[in-house]
Each structure stands twice: as structure tokens, then as C-alpha cells.
mmCIF file with all atom_site columns, C-alpha atoms in Angstrom:
data_model
loop_
_atom_site.group_PDB
_atom_site.id
_atom_site.type_symbol
_atom_site.label_atom_id
_atom_site.label_alt_id
_atom_site.label_comp_id
_atom_site.label_asym_id
_atom_site.label_entity_id
_atom_site.label_seq_id
_atom_site.pdbx_PDB_ins_code
_atom_site.Cartn_x
_atom_site.Cartn_y
_atom_site.Cartn_z
_atom_site.occupancy
_atom_site.B_iso_or_equiv
_atom_site.pdbx_formal_charge
_atom_site.auth_seq_id
_atom_site.auth_comp_id
_atom_site.auth_asym_id
_atom_site.auth_atom_id
_atom_site.pdbx_PDB_model_num
ATOM 1   C CA . LEU K 1 1   ? -0.973  -9.609  -7.861  1.00 93.00 ? 1   LEU K CA 1
ATOM 2   C CA . PHE K 1 2   ? -0.534  -9.721  -4.322  1.00 93.00 ? 2   PHE K CA 1
ATOM 3   C CA . GLY K 1 3   ? -2.295  -7.733  -1.250  1.00 92.00 ? 3   GLY K CA 1
ATOM 4   C CA . TYR K 1 4   ? -1.731  -7.176  2.570   1.00 86.00 ? 4   TYR K CA 1
ATOM 5   C CA . PRO K 1 5   ? -3.511  -5.367  5.214   1.00 83.00 ? 5   PRO K CA 1
ATOM 6   C CA . VAL K 1 6   ? -2.264  -1.789  5.812   1.00 75.00 ? 6   VAL K CA 1
ATOM 7   C CA . GLN K 1 7   ? -3.491  0.947   8.411   1.00 62.00 ? 7   GLN K CA 1
ATOM 8   C CA . SER K 1 8   ? -6.148  2.153   5.991   1.00 70.00 ? 8   SER K CA 1
ATOM 9   C CA . GLY K 1 9   ? -7.063  -0.664  4.222   1.00 80.00 ? 9   GLY K CA 1
ATOM 10  C CA . ILE K 1 10  ? -5.721  -3.440  1.799   1.00 89.00 ? 10  ILE K CA 1
ATOM 11  C CA . GLN K 1 11  ? -2.535  -2.612  -0.261  1.00 92.00 ? 11  GLN K CA 1
ATOM 12  C CA . LEU K 1 12  ? -2.398  -4.215  -3.619  1.00 97.00 ? 12  LEU K CA 1
ATOM 13  C CA . GLN K 1 13  ? 0.560   -4.503  -5.762  1.00 96.00 ? 13  GLN K CA 1
ATOM 14  C CA . TRP K 1 14  ? 1.759   -5.894  -9.124  1.00 97.00 ? 14  TRP K CA 1
ATOM 15  C CA . ALA K 1 15  ? 4.503   -5.700  -11.459 1.00 94.00 ? 15  ALA K CA 1
ATOM 16  C CA . THR K 1 16  ? 4.823   -6.111  -15.278 1.00 94.00 ? 16  THR K CA 1
ATOM 17  C CA . ALA K 1 17  ? 8.022   -7.157  -17.146 1.00 92.00 ? 17  ALA K CA 1
ATOM 18  C CA . VAL K 1 18  ? 6.863   -6.043  -20.541 1.00 93.00 ? 18  VAL K CA 1
ATOM 19  C CA . GLU K 1 19  ? 3.542   -4.260  -21.649 1.00 94.00 ? 19  GLU K CA 1
ATOM 20  C CA . LEU K 1 20  ? 2.272   -3.932  -25.185 1.00 93.00 ? 20  LEU K CA 1
ATOM 21  C CA . ASN K 1 21  ? -0.660  -1.438  -25.794 1.00 94.00 ? 21  ASN K CA 1
ATOM 22  C CA . ALA K 1 22  ? -1.529  -1.580  -22.179 1.00 96.00 ? 22  ALA K CA 1
ATOM 23  C CA . LEU K 1 23  ? -4.230  1.298   -21.530 1.00 97.00 ? 23  LEU K CA 1
ATOM 24  C CA . ARG K 1 24  ? -5.215  0.456   -17.568 1.00 98.00 ? 24  ARG K CA 1
ATOM 25  C CA . TYR K 1 25  ? -5.690  -2.066  -15.205 1.00 98.00 ? 25  TYR K CA 1
ATOM 26  C CA . ASP K 1 26  ? -9.142  -2.324  -13.618 1.00 98.00 ? 26  ASP K CA 1
ATOM 27  C CA . ILE K 1 27  ? -8.897  -3.708  -9.859  1.00 98.00 ? 27  ILE K CA 1
ATOM 28  C CA . GLU K 1 28  ? -11.947 -5.740  -9.348  1.00 98.00 ? 28  GLU K CA 1
ATOM 29  C CA . ARG K 1 29  ? -12.948 -7.470  -5.959  1.00 97.00 ? 29  ARG K CA 1
ATOM 30  C CA . SER K 1 30  ? -15.419 -10.120 -4.843  1.00 97.00 ? 30  SER K CA 1
ATOM 31  C CA . ALA K 1 31  ? -16.625 -11.561 -1.679  1.00 93.00 ? 31  ALA K CA 1
ATOM 32  C CA . ASP K 1 32  ? -16.877 -15.036 -3.011  1.00 95.00 ? 32  ASP K CA 1
ATOM 33  C CA . GLY K 1 33  ? -14.302 -15.520 -5.570  1.00 95.00 ? 33  GLY K CA 1
ATOM 34  C CA . ILE K 1 34  ? -17.221 -15.740 -8.372  1.00 96.00 ? 34  ILE K CA 1
ATOM 35  C CA . SER K 1 35  ? -19.053 -12.336 -8.492  1.00 96.00 ? 35  SER K CA 1
ATOM 36  C CA . TYR K 1 36  ? -16.274 -9.609  -9.219  1.00 98.00 ? 36  TYR K CA 1
ATOM 37  C CA . ARG K 1 37  ? -16.950 -5.739  -9.289  1.00 97.00 ? 37  ARG K CA 1
ATOM 38  C CA . LYS K 1 38  ? -14.553 -3.109  -10.570 1.00 97.00 ? 38  LYS K CA 1
ATOM 39  C CA . ILE K 1 39  ? -13.498 -0.959  -7.620  1.00 97.00 ? 39  ILE K CA 1
ATOM 40  C CA . GLY K 1 40  ? -10.861 1.152   -9.159  1.00 97.00 ? 40  GLY K CA 1
ATOM 41  C CA . ALA K 1 41  ? -8.471  1.676   -12.189 1.00 98.00 ? 41  ALA K CA 1
ATOM 42  C CA . VAL K 1 42  ? -4.748  2.309   -12.548 1.00 98.00 ? 42  VAL K CA 1
ATOM 43  C CA . SER K 1 43  ? -3.387  3.729   -15.613 1.00 97.00 ? 43  SER K CA 1
ATOM 44  C CA . ALA K 1 44  ? -0.874  1.587   -17.586 1.00 96.00 ? 44  ALA K CA 1
ATOM 45  C CA . LYS K 1 45  ? 2.487   2.573   -19.284 1.00 94.00 ? 45  LYS K CA 1
ATOM 46  C CA . GLY K 1 46  ? 1.330   1.605   -22.753 1.00 92.00 ? 46  GLY K CA 1
ATOM 47  C CA . THR K 1 47  ? 4.042   -0.078  -24.498 1.00 93.00 ? 47  THR K CA 1
ATOM 48  C CA . VAL K 1 48  ? 7.417   -0.631  -22.687 1.00 94.00 ? 48  VAL K CA 1
ATOM 49  C CA . SER K 1 49  ? 9.907   -3.354  -22.451 1.00 93.00 ? 49  SER K CA 1
ATOM 50  C CA . ALA K 1 50  ? 11.163  -2.358  -18.930 1.00 91.00 ? 50  ALA K CA 1
ATOM 51  C CA . GLN K 1 51  ? 9.666   -3.582  -15.445 1.00 92.00 ? 51  GLN K CA 1
ATOM 52  C CA . ASN K 1 52  ? 6.974   -1.553  -13.986 1.00 93.00 ? 52  ASN K CA 1
ATOM 53  C CA . GLU K 1 53  ? 5.539   -1.733  -10.306 1.00 95.00 ? 53  GLU K CA 1
ATOM 54  C CA . TYR K 1 54  ? 1.951   -0.654  -9.668  1.00 97.00 ? 54  TYR K CA 1
ATOM 55  C CA . GLY K 1 55  ? -0.002  -0.398  -6.717  1.00 96.00 ? 55  GLY K CA 1
ATOM 56  C CA . PHE K 1 56  ? -3.817  0.398   -5.404  1.00 97.00 ? 56  PHE K CA 1
ATOM 57  C CA . LEU K 1 57  ? -5.108  0.885   -1.862  1.00 93.00 ? 57  LEU K CA 1
ATOM 58  C CA . ASP K 1 58  ? -8.479  -0.557  -1.270  1.00 91.00 ? 58  ASP K CA 1
ATOM 59  C CA . LYS K 1 59  ? -9.782  1.624   1.591   1.00 84.00 ? 59  LYS K CA 1
ATOM 60  C CA . SER K 1 60  ? -13.084 -0.223  2.213   1.00 83.00 ? 60  SER K CA 1
ATOM 61  C CA . PRO K 1 61  ? -12.144 -3.807  2.246   1.00 88.00 ? 61  PRO K CA 1
ATOM 62  C CA . LEU K 1 62  ? -15.047 -6.183  2.767   1.00 86.00 ? 62  LEU K CA 1
ATOM 63  C CA . PRO K 1 63  ? -14.828 -8.100  6.350   1.00 78.00 ? 63  PRO K CA 1
ATOM 64  C CA . GLY K 1 64  ? -13.507 -11.635 5.883   1.00 83.00 ? 64  GLY K CA 1
ATOM 65  C CA . THR K 1 65  ? -11.657 -12.698 2.829   1.00 92.00 ? 65  THR K CA 1
ATOM 66  C CA . ASN K 1 66  ? -11.449 -10.454 -0.014  1.00 95.00 ? 66  ASN K CA 1
ATOM 67  C CA . TYR K 1 67  ? -10.720 -11.766 -3.473  1.00 98.00 ? 67  TYR K CA 1
ATOM 68  C CA . TYR K 1 68  ? -8.880  -9.242  -5.921  1.00 98.00 ? 68  TYR K CA 1
ATOM 69  C CA . ARG K 1 69  ? -8.110  -9.716  -9.543  1.00 98.00 ? 69  ARG K CA 1
ATOM 70  C CA . LEU K 1 70  ? -6.590  -7.480  -12.477 1.00 97.00 ? 70  LEU K CA 1
ATOM 71  C CA . ASN K 1 71  ? -8.297  -6.897  -15.490 1.00 97.00 ? 71  ASN K CA 1
ATOM 72  C CA . GLN K 1 72  ? -5.961  -5.352  -18.164 1.00 97.00 ? 72  GLN K CA 1
ATOM 73  C CA . ILE K 1 73  ? -7.459  -3.116  -20.822 1.00 97.00 ? 73  ILE K CA 1
ATOM 74  C CA . ASP K 1 74  ? -5.483  -2.738  -23.884 1.00 97.00 ? 74  ASP K CA 1
ATOM 75  C CA . ILE K 1 75  ? -5.812  0.294   -26.232 1.00 96.00 ? 75  ILE K CA 1
ATOM 76  C CA . ASP K 1 76  ? -7.866  -1.682  -28.757 1.00 96.00 ? 76  ASP K CA 1
ATOM 77  C CA . GLY K 1 77  ? -10.159 -2.577  -26.111 1.00 95.00 ? 77  GLY K CA 1
ATOM 78  C CA . ARG K 1 78  ? -9.123  -6.110  -25.683 1.00 96.00 ? 78  ARG K CA 1
ATOM 79  C CA . SER K 1 79  ? -9.033  -7.316  -21.781 1.00 96.00 ? 79  SER K CA 1
ATOM 80  C CA . ASN K 1 80  ? -7.057  -9.949  -20.159 1.00 95.00 ? 80  ASN K CA 1
ATOM 81  C CA . ILE K 1 81  ? -7.870  -11.136 -16.552 1.00 97.00 ? 81  ILE K CA 1
ATOM 82  C CA . GLY K 1 82  ? -5.204  -11.948 -14.393 1.00 94.00 ? 82  GLY K CA 1
ATOM 83  C CA . ASN K 1 83  ? -4.874  -14.404 -11.370 1.00 93.00 ? 83  ASN K CA 1
ATOM 84  C CA . VAL K 1 84  ? -6.482  -13.973 -8.191  1.00 96.00 ? 84  VAL K CA 1
ATOM 85  C CA . ALA K 1 85  ? -5.051  -13.002 -4.859  1.00 96.00 ? 85  ALA K CA 1
ATOM 86  C CA . THR K 1 86  ? -6.803  -13.372 -1.589  1.00 96.00 ? 86  THR K CA 1
ATOM 87  C CA . VAL K 1 87  ? -6.467  -10.923 1.498   1.00 94.00 ? 87  VAL K CA 1
ATOM 88  C CA . LYS K 1 88  ? -8.350  -11.364 4.950   1.00 88.00 ? 88  LYS K CA 1
ATOM 89  C CA . TRP K 1 89  ? -9.744  -8.417  6.460   1.00 84.00 ? 89  TRP K CA 1
ATOM 90  C CA . GLU K 1 90  ? -10.640 -9.021  10.040  1.00 74.00 ? 90  GLU K CA 1
ATOM 91  C CA . SER K 1 91  ? -12.960 -6.681  11.900  1.00 66.00 ? 91  SER K CA 1
ATOM 92  C CA . THR K 1 92  ? -15.955 -7.036  14.079  1.00 62.00 ? 92  THR K CA 1
ATOM 93  C CA . LEU K 1 93  ? -16.519 -3.069  14.139  1.00 64.00 ? 93  LEU K CA 1
ATOM 94  C CA . THR K 1 94  ? -19.863 -1.970  12.600  1.00 62.00 ? 94  THR K CA 1
ATOM 95  C CA . GLY K 1 95  ? -19.309 1.724   12.926  1.00 77.00 ? 95  GLY K CA 1
ATOM 96  C CA . VAL K 1 96  ? -19.355 4.797   15.220  1.00 86.00 ? 96  VAL K CA 1
ATOM 97  C CA . PHE K 1 97  ? -22.685 6.406   16.184  1.00 88.00 ? 97  PHE K CA 1
ATOM 98  C CA . PRO K 1 98  ? -24.416 8.971   16.192  1.00 92.00 ? 98  PRO K CA 1
ATOM 99  C CA . ASN K 1 99  ? -22.266 10.598  13.351  1.00 89.00 ? 99  ASN K CA 1
ATOM 100 C CA . PRO K 1 100 ? -22.572 13.700  13.388  1.00 93.00 ? 100 PRO K CA 1
ATOM 101 C CA . THR K 1 101 ? -22.277 14.317  17.121  1.00 93.00 ? 101 THR K CA 1
ATOM 102 C CA . PRO K 1 102 ? -22.494 17.100  19.499  1.00 94.00 ? 102 PRO K CA 1
ATOM 103 C CA . ALA K 1 103 ? -19.793 15.333  21.618  1.00 93.00 ? 103 ALA K CA 1
ATOM 104 C CA . HIS K 1 104 ? -20.283 11.862  22.826  1.00 94.00 ? 104 HIS K CA 1
ATOM 105 C CA . PHE K 1 105 ? -20.140 8.952   20.322  1.00 92.00 ? 105 PHE K CA 1
ATOM 106 C CA . ASP K 1 106 ? -20.366 5.073   20.880  1.00 90.00 ? 106 ASP K CA 1
ATOM 107 C CA . ILE K 1 107 ? -18.072 2.580   19.018  1.00 86.00 ? 107 ILE K CA 1
ATOM 108 C CA . ARG K 1 108 ? -20.173 -0.484  17.973  1.00 78.00 ? 108 ARG K CA 1
ATOM 109 C CA . SER K 1 109 ? -18.231 -3.567  17.961  1.00 72.00 ? 109 SER K CA 1
ATOM 110 C CA . ALA K 1 110 ? -19.079 -7.406  18.455  1.00 62.00 ? 110 ALA K CA 1
ATOM 111 C CA . GLY K 1 111 ? -15.446 -8.201  19.862  1.00 67.00 ? 111 GLY K CA 1
ATOM 112 C CA . GLY K 1 112 ? -14.741 -4.779  21.435  1.00 75.00 ? 112 GLY K CA 1
ATOM 113 C CA . TRP K 1 113 ? -11.703 -2.464  21.128  1.00 84.00 ? 113 TRP K CA 1
ATOM 114 C CA . GLU K 1 114 ? -8.692  -1.321  22.781  1.00 88.00 ? 114 GLU K CA 1
ATOM 115 C CA . LYS K 1 115 ? -7.683  2.153   21.575  1.00 91.00 ? 115 LYS K CA 1
ATOM 116 C CA . VAL K 1 116 ? -8.731  4.897   19.514  1.00 92.00 ? 116 VAL K CA 1
ATOM 117 C CA . VAL K 1 117 ? -6.427  7.425   18.136  1.00 94.00 ? 117 VAL K CA 1
ATOM 118 C CA . LEU K 1 118 ? -8.355  10.575  17.118  1.00 95.00 ? 118 LEU K CA 1
ATOM 119 C CA . LYS K 1 119 ? -6.769  12.822  14.648  1.00 95.00 ? 119 LYS K CA 1
ATOM 120 C CA . ASN K 1 120 ? -7.774  16.364  13.041  1.00 94.00 ? 120 ASN K CA 1
ATOM 121 C CA . ASN K 1 121 ? -8.092  17.128  9.611   1.00 89.00 ? 121 ASN K CA 1
ATOM 122 C CA . LEU K 1 122 ? -4.263  17.984  9.617   1.00 91.00 ? 122 LEU K CA 1
ATOM 123 C CA . GLY K 1 123 ? -3.387  14.240  10.733  1.00 91.00 ? 123 GLY K CA 1
ATOM 124 C CA . GLN K 1 124 ? -2.360  15.278  13.864  1.00 95.00 ? 124 GLN K CA 1
ATOM 125 C CA . VAL K 1 125 ? -3.130  13.252  16.985  1.00 96.00 ? 125 VAL K CA 1
ATOM 126 C CA . VAL K 1 126 ? -5.630  15.283  19.100  1.00 96.00 ? 126 VAL K CA 1
ATOM 127 C CA . ARG K 1 127 ? -6.772  12.439  21.509  1.00 96.00 ? 127 ARG K CA 1
ATOM 128 C CA . THR K 1 128 ? -5.910  8.937   22.370  1.00 95.00 ? 128 THR K CA 1
ATOM 129 C CA . ILE K 1 129 ? -8.814  6.888   23.989  1.00 94.00 ? 129 ILE K CA 1
ATOM 130 C CA . THR K 1 130 ? -8.475  3.586   25.791  1.00 91.00 ? 130 THR K CA 1
ATOM 131 C CA . THR K 1 131 ? -11.045 0.936   26.871  1.00 87.00 ? 131 THR K CA 1
ATOM 132 C CA . GLY K 1 132 ? -13.022 2.264   29.700  1.00 86.00 ? 132 GLY K CA 1
ATOM 133 C CA . GLN K 1 133 ? -12.379 6.114   28.843  1.00 89.00 ? 133 GLN K CA 1
ATOM 134 C CA . GLU K 1 134 ? -15.276 8.214   27.679  1.00 91.00 ? 134 GLU K CA 1
ATOM 135 C CA . THR K 1 135 ? -15.531 8.359   24.000  1.00 93.00 ? 135 THR K CA 1
ATOM 136 C CA . THR K 1 136 ? -16.232 12.047  23.272  1.00 92.00 ? 136 THR K CA 1
ATOM 137 C CA . LEU K 1 137 ? -15.369 14.822  21.184  1.00 93.00 ? 137 LEU K CA 1
ATOM 138 C CA . GLY K 1 138 ? -15.914 17.445  24.033  1.00 92.00 ? 138 GLY K CA 1
ATOM 139 C CA . GLY K 1 139 ? -13.583 20.216  24.238  1.00 93.00 ? 139 GLY K CA 1
ATOM 140 C CA . LEU K 1 140 ? -12.622 19.984  20.448  1.00 94.00 ? 140 LEU K CA 1
ATOM 141 C CA . GLN K 1 141 ? -13.573 22.222  17.644  1.00 94.00 ? 141 GLN K CA 1
ATOM 142 C CA . SER K 1 142 ? -16.524 21.393  15.136  1.00 94.00 ? 142 SER K CA 1
ATOM 143 C CA . GLY K 1 143 ? -15.190 19.605  12.024  1.00 93.00 ? 143 GLY K CA 1
ATOM 144 C CA . VAL K 1 144 ? -14.378 16.213  10.687  1.00 93.00 ? 144 VAL K CA 1
ATOM 145 C CA . TYR K 1 145 ? -12.091 13.965  12.684  1.00 94.00 ? 145 TYR K CA 1
ATOM 146 C CA . ARG K 1 146 ? -10.346 10.841  11.750  1.00 91.00 ? 146 ARG K CA 1
ATOM 147 C CA . LEU K 1 147 ? -10.749 7.852   14.051  1.00 92.00 ? 147 LEU K CA 1
ATOM 148 C CA . GLU K 1 148 ? -8.463  4.986   14.107  1.00 89.00 ? 148 GLU K CA 1
ATOM 149 C CA . VAL K 1 149 ? -10.065 2.001   15.955  1.00 87.00 ? 149 VAL K CA 1
ATOM 150 C CA . TYR K 1 150 ? -7.732  -0.623  17.355  1.00 84.00 ? 150 TYR K CA 1
ATOM 151 C CA . GLU K 1 151 ? -9.309  -3.915  18.197  1.00 81.00 ? 151 GLU K CA 1
ATOM 152 C CA . LYS K 1 152 ? -6.093  -5.090  19.844  1.00 79.00 ? 152 LYS K CA 1
ATOM 153 C CA . GLU K 1 153 ? -2.680  -3.727  20.256  1.00 75.00 ? 153 GLU K CA 1
ATOM 154 C CA . GLY K 1 154 ? -0.573  -4.204  16.927  1.00 74.00 ? 154 GLY K CA 1
ATOM 155 C CA . ALA K 1 155 ? -3.766  -4.915  14.823  1.00 74.00 ? 155 ALA K CA 1
ATOM 156 C CA . VAL K 1 156 ? -4.629  -2.818  11.765  1.00 73.00 ? 156 VAL K CA 1
ATOM 157 C CA . PRO K 1 157 ? -7.055  -0.070  12.885  1.00 80.00 ? 157 PRO K CA 1
ATOM 158 C CA . GLN K 1 158 ? -10.363 0.415   11.225  1.00 79.00 ? 158 GLN K CA 1
ATOM 159 C CA . VAL K 1 159 ? -10.805 4.054   10.089  1.00 83.00 ? 159 VAL K CA 1
ATOM 160 C CA . PHE K 1 160 ? -13.890 6.052   10.482  1.00 86.00 ? 160 PHE K CA 1
ATOM 161 C CA . SER K 1 161 ? -14.509 9.750   9.871   1.00 88.00 ? 161 SER K CA 1
ATOM 162 C CA . LEU K 1 162 ? -16.623 11.304  12.481  1.00 91.00 ? 162 LEU K CA 1
ATOM 163 C CA . ILE K 1 163 ? -18.342 14.881  12.210  1.00 93.00 ? 163 ILE K CA 1
ATOM 164 C CA . LYS K 1 164 ? -18.481 17.054  15.679  1.00 94.00 ? 164 LYS K CA 1
ATOM 165 C CA . GLN K 1 165 ? -21.344 19.530  15.364  1.00 93.00 ? 165 GLN K CA 1
#
């Protein structure tokens, strides 16, 4: 198991050489490396002798270091916990307020931000806002928008949904 930050969270990947009666892989996450909580599951191939590759996207990583592990669940109910992978998610953003909003919104951040890319529900960029510009949805139709907030150029953005009334 290994993971890395991507635009929309932390991507986890793993591969198996052989699977025997495998039902699924439970993905577990921890903030301290001790207490783990299931955050998702991926179906296994069952019984195969060929290599298989798997992936899972954690769309809501915790600030700081995230500890991940896989718990393989077999058809007979047995389980096997794998090695731990650690991935750091750096963000000082705390949110976008108010939400929903009639037009103007604020980005709450302890460390500041450099750029916001605003996308509509089709994934099309409808506005790019840089530091110092007004943060507004003025002139746009009512609906749900995706905000990709970049704390610094080249950084992985933090993604928020914002509703325009």
C-alpha cells in the first residue's frame, strides 16, 4: 500500500500477486497511527493467481499526517490487516463561508491562499480569482459550484462545494 496527494485528496494504490478467497479490502484511516476507522471498501477479485492493481481516493483527508492500512476480508469472514502507509496532507484552509451564499464569500485560512478556480457542475472553469480580488459568485446562475483553492502555486488544491442562492 502506498499513497500520494492528488488534486482532490489522497490517492491510495496497492497490488496483489495472488488472491485466495478474497472478498474485499476495507480501507482504514487514522490520525495517530493507533485508532483506525473504516473509510471505504474495494471489492477483491476472489481467487486469482494473476497480479491485480487496486486504488481508492480519500476525498476528505485529515490535516497533517494520515495513516492508512488495508484490512483484507475473505469470503469466510477472516481478515488480515496489512502494512501502514503514511501520507501528509498540508492545508491551513478551514472553509468557505457563508455557504449557501447570495454572491460574496470568504475563504478562511490561517496561511492565506493565492488562487481560486471556480467550476460549474459540468467541470468547466467559470472564474479564476487571485489574492486581492473580490471573492464573489456575482453574475453567475444559482446552483452548486466547485471551488479549488490553491494556497500556493503548484500546491494541491483544497476542494469545496459552494451553493449560490
